[in-house]
Tab-separated table of C-alpha atoms in Angstrom:
chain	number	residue	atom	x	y	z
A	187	UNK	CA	0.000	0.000	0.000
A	188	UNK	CA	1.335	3.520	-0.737
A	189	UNK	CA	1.815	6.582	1.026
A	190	UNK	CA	1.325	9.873	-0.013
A	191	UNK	CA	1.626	12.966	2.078
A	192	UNK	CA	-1.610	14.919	0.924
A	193	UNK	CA	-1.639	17.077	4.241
A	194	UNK	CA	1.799	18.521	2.178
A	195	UNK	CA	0.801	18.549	-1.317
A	196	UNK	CA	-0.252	21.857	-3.430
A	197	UNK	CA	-3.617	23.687	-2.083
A	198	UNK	CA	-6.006	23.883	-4.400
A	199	UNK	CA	-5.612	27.559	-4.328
A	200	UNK	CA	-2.981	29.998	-5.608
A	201	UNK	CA	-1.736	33.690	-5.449
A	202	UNK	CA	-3.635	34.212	-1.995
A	203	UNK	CA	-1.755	37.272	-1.576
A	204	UNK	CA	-3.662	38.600	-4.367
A	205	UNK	CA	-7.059	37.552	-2.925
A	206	UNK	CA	-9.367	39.956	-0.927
A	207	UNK	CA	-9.889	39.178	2.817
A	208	UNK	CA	-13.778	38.152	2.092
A	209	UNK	CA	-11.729	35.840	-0.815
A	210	UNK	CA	-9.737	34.295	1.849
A	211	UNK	CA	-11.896	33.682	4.240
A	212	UNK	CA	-14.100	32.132	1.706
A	213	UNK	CA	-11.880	29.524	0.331
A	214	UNK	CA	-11.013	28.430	3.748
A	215	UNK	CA	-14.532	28.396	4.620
A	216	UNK	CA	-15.117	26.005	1.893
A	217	UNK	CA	-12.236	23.984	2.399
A	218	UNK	CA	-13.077	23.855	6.040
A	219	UNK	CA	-16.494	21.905	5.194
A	220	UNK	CA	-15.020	19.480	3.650
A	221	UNK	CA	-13.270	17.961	7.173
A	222	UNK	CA	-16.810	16.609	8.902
A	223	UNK	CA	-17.207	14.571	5.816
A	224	UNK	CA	-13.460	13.252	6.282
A	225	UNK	CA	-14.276	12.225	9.574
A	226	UNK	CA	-17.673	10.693	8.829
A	227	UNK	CA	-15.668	8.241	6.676
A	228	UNK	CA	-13.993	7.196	9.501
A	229	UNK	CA	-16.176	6.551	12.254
A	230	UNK	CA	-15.720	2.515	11.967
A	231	UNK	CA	-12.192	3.035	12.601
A	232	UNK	CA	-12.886	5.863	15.541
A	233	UNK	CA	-15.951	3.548	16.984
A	234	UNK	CA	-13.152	0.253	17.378
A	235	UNK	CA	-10.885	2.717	19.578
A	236	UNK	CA	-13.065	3.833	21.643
A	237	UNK	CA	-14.638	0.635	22.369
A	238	UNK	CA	-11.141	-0.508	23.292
A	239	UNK	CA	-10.660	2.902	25.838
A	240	UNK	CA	-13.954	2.161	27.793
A	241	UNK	CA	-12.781	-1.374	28.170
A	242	UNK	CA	-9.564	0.012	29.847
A	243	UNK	CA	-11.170	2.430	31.770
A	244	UNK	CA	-13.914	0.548	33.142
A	245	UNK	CA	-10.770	-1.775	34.168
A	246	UNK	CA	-9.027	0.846	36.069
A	247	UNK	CA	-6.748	2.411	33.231
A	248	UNK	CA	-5.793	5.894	31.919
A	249	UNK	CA	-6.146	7.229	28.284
A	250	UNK	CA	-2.757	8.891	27.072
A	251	UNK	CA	-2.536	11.007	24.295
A	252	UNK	CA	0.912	11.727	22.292
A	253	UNK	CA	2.327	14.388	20.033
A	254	UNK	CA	3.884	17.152	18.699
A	255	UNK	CA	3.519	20.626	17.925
A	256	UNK	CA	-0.349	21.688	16.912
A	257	UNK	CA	-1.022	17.854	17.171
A	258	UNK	CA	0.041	17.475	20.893
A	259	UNK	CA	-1.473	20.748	22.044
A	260	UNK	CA	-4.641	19.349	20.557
A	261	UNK	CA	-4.369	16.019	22.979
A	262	UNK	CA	-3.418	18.048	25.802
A	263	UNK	CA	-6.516	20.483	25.267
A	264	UNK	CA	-8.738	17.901	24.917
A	265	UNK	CA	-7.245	16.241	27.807
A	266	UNK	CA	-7.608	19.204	30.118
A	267	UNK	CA	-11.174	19.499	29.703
A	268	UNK	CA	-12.173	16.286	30.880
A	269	UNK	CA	-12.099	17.058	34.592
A	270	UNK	CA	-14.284	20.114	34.000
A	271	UNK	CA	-16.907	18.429	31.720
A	272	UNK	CA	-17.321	14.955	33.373
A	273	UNK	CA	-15.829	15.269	36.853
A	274	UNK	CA	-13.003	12.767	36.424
A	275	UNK	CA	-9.720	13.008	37.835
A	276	UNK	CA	-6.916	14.913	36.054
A	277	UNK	CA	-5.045	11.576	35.473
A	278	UNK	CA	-7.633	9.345	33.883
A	279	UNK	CA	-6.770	11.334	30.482
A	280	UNK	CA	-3.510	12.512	29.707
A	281	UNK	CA	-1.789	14.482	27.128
A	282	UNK	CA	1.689	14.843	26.362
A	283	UNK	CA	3.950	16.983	23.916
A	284	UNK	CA	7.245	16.272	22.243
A	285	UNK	CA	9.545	19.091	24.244
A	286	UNK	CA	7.189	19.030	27.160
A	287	UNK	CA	4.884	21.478	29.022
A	288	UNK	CA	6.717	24.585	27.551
A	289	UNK	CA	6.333	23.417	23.952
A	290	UNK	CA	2.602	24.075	24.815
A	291	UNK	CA	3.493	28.142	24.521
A	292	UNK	CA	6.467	27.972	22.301
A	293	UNK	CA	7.759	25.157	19.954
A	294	UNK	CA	10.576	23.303	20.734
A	295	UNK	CA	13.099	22.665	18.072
A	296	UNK	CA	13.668	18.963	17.078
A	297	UNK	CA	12.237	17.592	20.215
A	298	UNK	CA	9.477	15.735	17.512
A	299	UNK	CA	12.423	13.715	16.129
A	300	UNK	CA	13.470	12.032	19.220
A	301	UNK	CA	12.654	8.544	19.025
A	302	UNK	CA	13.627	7.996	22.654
A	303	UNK	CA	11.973	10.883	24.444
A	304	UNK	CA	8.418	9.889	23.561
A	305	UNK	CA	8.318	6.628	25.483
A	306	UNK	CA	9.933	8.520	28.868
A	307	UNK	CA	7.989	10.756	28.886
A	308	UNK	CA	5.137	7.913	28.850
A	309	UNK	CA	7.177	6.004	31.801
A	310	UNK	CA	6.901	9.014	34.091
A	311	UNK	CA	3.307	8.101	34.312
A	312	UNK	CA	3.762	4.407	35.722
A	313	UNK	CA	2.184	2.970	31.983
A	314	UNK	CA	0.962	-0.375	31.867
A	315	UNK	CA	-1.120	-2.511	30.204
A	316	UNK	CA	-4.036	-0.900	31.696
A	317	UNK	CA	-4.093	1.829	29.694
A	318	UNK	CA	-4.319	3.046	26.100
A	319	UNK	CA	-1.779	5.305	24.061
A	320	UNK	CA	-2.750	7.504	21.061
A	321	UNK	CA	-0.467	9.192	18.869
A	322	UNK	CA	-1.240	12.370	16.923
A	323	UNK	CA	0.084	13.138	14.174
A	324	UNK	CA	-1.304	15.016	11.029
A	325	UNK	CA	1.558	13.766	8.809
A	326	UNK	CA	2.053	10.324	10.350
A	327	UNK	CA	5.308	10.655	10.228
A	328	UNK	CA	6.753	12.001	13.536
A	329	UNK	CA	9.451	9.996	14.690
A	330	UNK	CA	8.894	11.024	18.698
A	331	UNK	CA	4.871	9.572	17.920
A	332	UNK	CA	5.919	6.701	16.024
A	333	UNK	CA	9.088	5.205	18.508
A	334	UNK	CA	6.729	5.871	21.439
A	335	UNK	CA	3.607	3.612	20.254
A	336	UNK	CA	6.214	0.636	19.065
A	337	UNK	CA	7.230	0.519	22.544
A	338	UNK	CA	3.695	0.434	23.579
A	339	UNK	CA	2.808	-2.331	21.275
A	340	UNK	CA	6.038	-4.584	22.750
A	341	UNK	CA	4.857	-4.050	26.168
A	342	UNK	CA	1.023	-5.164	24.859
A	343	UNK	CA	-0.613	-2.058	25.635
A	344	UNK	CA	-3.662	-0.988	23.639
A	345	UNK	CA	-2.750	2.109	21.033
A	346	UNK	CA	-4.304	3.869	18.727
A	347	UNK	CA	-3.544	7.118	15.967
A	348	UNK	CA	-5.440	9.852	14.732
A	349	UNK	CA	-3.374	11.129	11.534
A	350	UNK	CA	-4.632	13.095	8.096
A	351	UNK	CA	-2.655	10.626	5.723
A	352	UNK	CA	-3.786	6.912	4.751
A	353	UNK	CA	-0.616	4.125	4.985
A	354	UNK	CA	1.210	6.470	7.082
A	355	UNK	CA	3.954	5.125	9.022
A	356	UNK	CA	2.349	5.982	12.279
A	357	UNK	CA	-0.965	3.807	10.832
A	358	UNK	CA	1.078	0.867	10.717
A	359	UNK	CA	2.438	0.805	14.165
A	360	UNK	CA	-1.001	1.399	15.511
A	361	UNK	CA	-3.830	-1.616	16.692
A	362	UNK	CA	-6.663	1.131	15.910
A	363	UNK	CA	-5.415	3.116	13.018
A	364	UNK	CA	-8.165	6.548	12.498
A	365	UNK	CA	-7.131	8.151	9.243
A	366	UNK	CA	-9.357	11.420	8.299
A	367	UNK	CA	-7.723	12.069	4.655
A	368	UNK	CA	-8.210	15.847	4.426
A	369	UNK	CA	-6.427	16.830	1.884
A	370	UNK	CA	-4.182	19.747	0.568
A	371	UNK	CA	-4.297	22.467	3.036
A	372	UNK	CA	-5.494	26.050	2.034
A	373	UNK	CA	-1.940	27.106	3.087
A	374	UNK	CA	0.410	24.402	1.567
A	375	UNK	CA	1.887	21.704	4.470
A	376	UNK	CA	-0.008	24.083	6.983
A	377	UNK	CA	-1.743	20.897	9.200
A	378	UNK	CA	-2.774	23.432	11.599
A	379	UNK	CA	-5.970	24.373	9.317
A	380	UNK	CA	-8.087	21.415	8.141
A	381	UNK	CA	-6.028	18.663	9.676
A	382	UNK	CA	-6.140	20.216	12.927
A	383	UNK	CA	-9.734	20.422	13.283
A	384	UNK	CA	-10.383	17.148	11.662
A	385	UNK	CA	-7.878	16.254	14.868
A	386	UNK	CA	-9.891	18.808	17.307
A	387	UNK	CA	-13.540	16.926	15.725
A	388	UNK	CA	-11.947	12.830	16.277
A	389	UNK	CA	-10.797	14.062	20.182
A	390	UNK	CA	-14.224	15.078	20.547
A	391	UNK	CA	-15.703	11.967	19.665
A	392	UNK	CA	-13.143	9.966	21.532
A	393	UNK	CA	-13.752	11.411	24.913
A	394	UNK	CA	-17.446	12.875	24.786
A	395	UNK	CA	-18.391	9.052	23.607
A	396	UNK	CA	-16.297	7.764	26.641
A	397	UNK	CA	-17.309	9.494	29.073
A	398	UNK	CA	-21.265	8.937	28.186
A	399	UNK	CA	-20.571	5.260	27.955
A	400	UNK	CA	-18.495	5.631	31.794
A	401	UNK	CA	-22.204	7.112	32.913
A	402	UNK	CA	-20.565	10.885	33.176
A	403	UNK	CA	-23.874	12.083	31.361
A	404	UNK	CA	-27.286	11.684	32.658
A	405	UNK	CA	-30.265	11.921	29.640
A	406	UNK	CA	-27.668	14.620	27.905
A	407	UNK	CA	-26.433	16.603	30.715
A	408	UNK	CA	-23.019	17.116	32.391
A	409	UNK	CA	-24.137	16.172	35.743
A	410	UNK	CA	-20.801	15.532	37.003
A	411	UNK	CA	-19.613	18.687	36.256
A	412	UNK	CA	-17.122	20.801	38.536
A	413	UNK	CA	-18.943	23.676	39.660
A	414	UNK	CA	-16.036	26.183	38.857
A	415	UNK	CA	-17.236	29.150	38.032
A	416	UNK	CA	-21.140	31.115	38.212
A	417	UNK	CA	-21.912	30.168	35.316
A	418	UNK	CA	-21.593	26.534	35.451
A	419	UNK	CA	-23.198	26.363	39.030
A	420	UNK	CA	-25.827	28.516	36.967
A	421	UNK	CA	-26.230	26.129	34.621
A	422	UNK	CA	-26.069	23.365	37.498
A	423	UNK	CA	-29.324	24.697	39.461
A	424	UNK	CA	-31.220	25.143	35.621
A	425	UNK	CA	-30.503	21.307	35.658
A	426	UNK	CA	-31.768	20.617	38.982
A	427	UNK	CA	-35.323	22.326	38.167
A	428	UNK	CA	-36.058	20.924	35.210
A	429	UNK	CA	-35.250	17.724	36.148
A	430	UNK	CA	-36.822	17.589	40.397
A	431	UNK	CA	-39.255	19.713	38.402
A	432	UNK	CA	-38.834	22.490	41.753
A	433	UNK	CA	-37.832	26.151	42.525
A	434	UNK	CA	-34.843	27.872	41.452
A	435	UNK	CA	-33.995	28.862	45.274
A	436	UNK	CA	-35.032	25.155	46.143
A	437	UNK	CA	-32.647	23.931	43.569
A	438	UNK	CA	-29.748	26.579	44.438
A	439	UNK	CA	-30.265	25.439	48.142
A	440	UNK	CA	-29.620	21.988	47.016
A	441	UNK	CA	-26.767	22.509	45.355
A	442	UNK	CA	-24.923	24.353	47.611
A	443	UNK	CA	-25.443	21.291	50.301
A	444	UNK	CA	-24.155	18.652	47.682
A	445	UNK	CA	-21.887	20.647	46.039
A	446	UNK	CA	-22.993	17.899	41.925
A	447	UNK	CA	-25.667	18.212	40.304
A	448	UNK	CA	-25.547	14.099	40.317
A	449	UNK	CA	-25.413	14.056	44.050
A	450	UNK	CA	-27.958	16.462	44.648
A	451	UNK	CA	-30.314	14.155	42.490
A	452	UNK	CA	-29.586	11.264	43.957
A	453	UNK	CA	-30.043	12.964	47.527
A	454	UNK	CA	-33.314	14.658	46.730
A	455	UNK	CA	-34.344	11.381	45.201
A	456	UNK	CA	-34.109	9.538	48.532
A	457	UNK	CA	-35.756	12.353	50.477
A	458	UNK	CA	-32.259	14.079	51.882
């Protein structure tokens, strides 16, 4: 089977210096809708991961995700938003970037073409068997991704990719291969535009579905929710009305003694 970087081949558009702004914007816009159909191709492929990651977790184990530049910022985003959204602990889902925490600001010269680093900086985490890796990687191709999931697969851990090229070498080294093929970016080789979202959409999927299947969701609320801000505890006492069907103050009052919306059902529920 053959590879072909398409994530670096021409765009489909040329002299965009000449083009207006409202001739930018769009071409990307139209470019840009072509990435939710990429990913609807794939959801076979993105359904067989996750399957495997609720296994694990039900089990006990953690969900790492690996990469590099735009790609690992995108695992650790999606990783840092877990504990908000569902309530779980800030180590059940982990992200990690070639370079480390301060190639989260700044990038980090060369630290994707380590093929050592990757797997050390998995070890500092205790990973076992337990859990499941992912590596991210638009191209494929990144050699700190691609050394890290091989020593995954020799210790029998569970891993997984999300890349924009089909027969990458990233693919092959993966049990669950997810390839959304995007295409030529509207900025030639720039993976930041449709590869990253198509990277931003798959995350999404990966943890949202999790989560609902690890009962973090009740009907289709966030139940388990920190309360971190007005807004969300806001949002928390709506919740508790329309589903106790009682007062706002009656739900606020509940709230504040159970401090989760889940809790707070569950307590009301049983007369407390």
């Amino acid at each position: 089977m053959t590879f072909t970087k398409t994530t670096e081949q021409d765009s489909n558009h040329n002299h965009l210096e000449k083009m207006t702004i409202n001739e930018l914007l769009t071409h990307m816009n139209s470019e840009d809708q072509t990435v939710p159909l990429a990913v609807e191709k794939a959801i076979p492929q993105i359904e067989k991961l996750i399957e495997q990651i609720v296994a694990k977790l039900k089990d006990g184990g953690r969900l790492f995700y690996i990469g590099a530049g735009t790609s690992g910022r995108l695992g650790i985003l999606d990783a840092s938003e877990c504990p908000p959204t569902f309530g779980v602990s800030h180590d059940l889902v982990i992200g990690l970037i070639a370079g480390g925490d301060i190639a989260i600001r700044k990038a980090v010269e060369f630290a994707e073409d380590s093929t050592t680093q990757g797997w050390k900086d998995l070890q500092e985490f205790n990973i076992s068997k337990k859990d499941v890796v992912i590596g991210i990687a638009a191209s494929g191709t990144t050699p700190y991704v691609i050394a890290a999931l091989e020593q995954c697969n020799s210790k029998e851990m569970i891993t997984g990719c999300i890349t924009c090229n089909k027969n990458s070498p990233l693919s092959h080294v993966s049990q669950y291969p997810i390839e959304v093929v995007v295409g030529p970016e509207f900025v030639t080789g720039s993976s930041r535009m449709k590869a990253g979202t198509a990277q931003k959409l798959v995350l999404n999927m990966i943890t949202t579905s999790t989560m609902i299947k690890l009962n973090k969701v009740k009907g289709n609320k966030m139940v388990d929710m920190q309360l971190s801000n007005n807004k969300l505890v806001d949002r928390g006492i709506k919740m508790l009305v329309k589903e106790l069907d009682i007062t706002f103050e009656e739900a606020q009052s509940l709230l504040e003694k159970h401090k989760n919306v889940r809790t707070a059902i569950q307590n009301y529920n049983h007369g407390n």
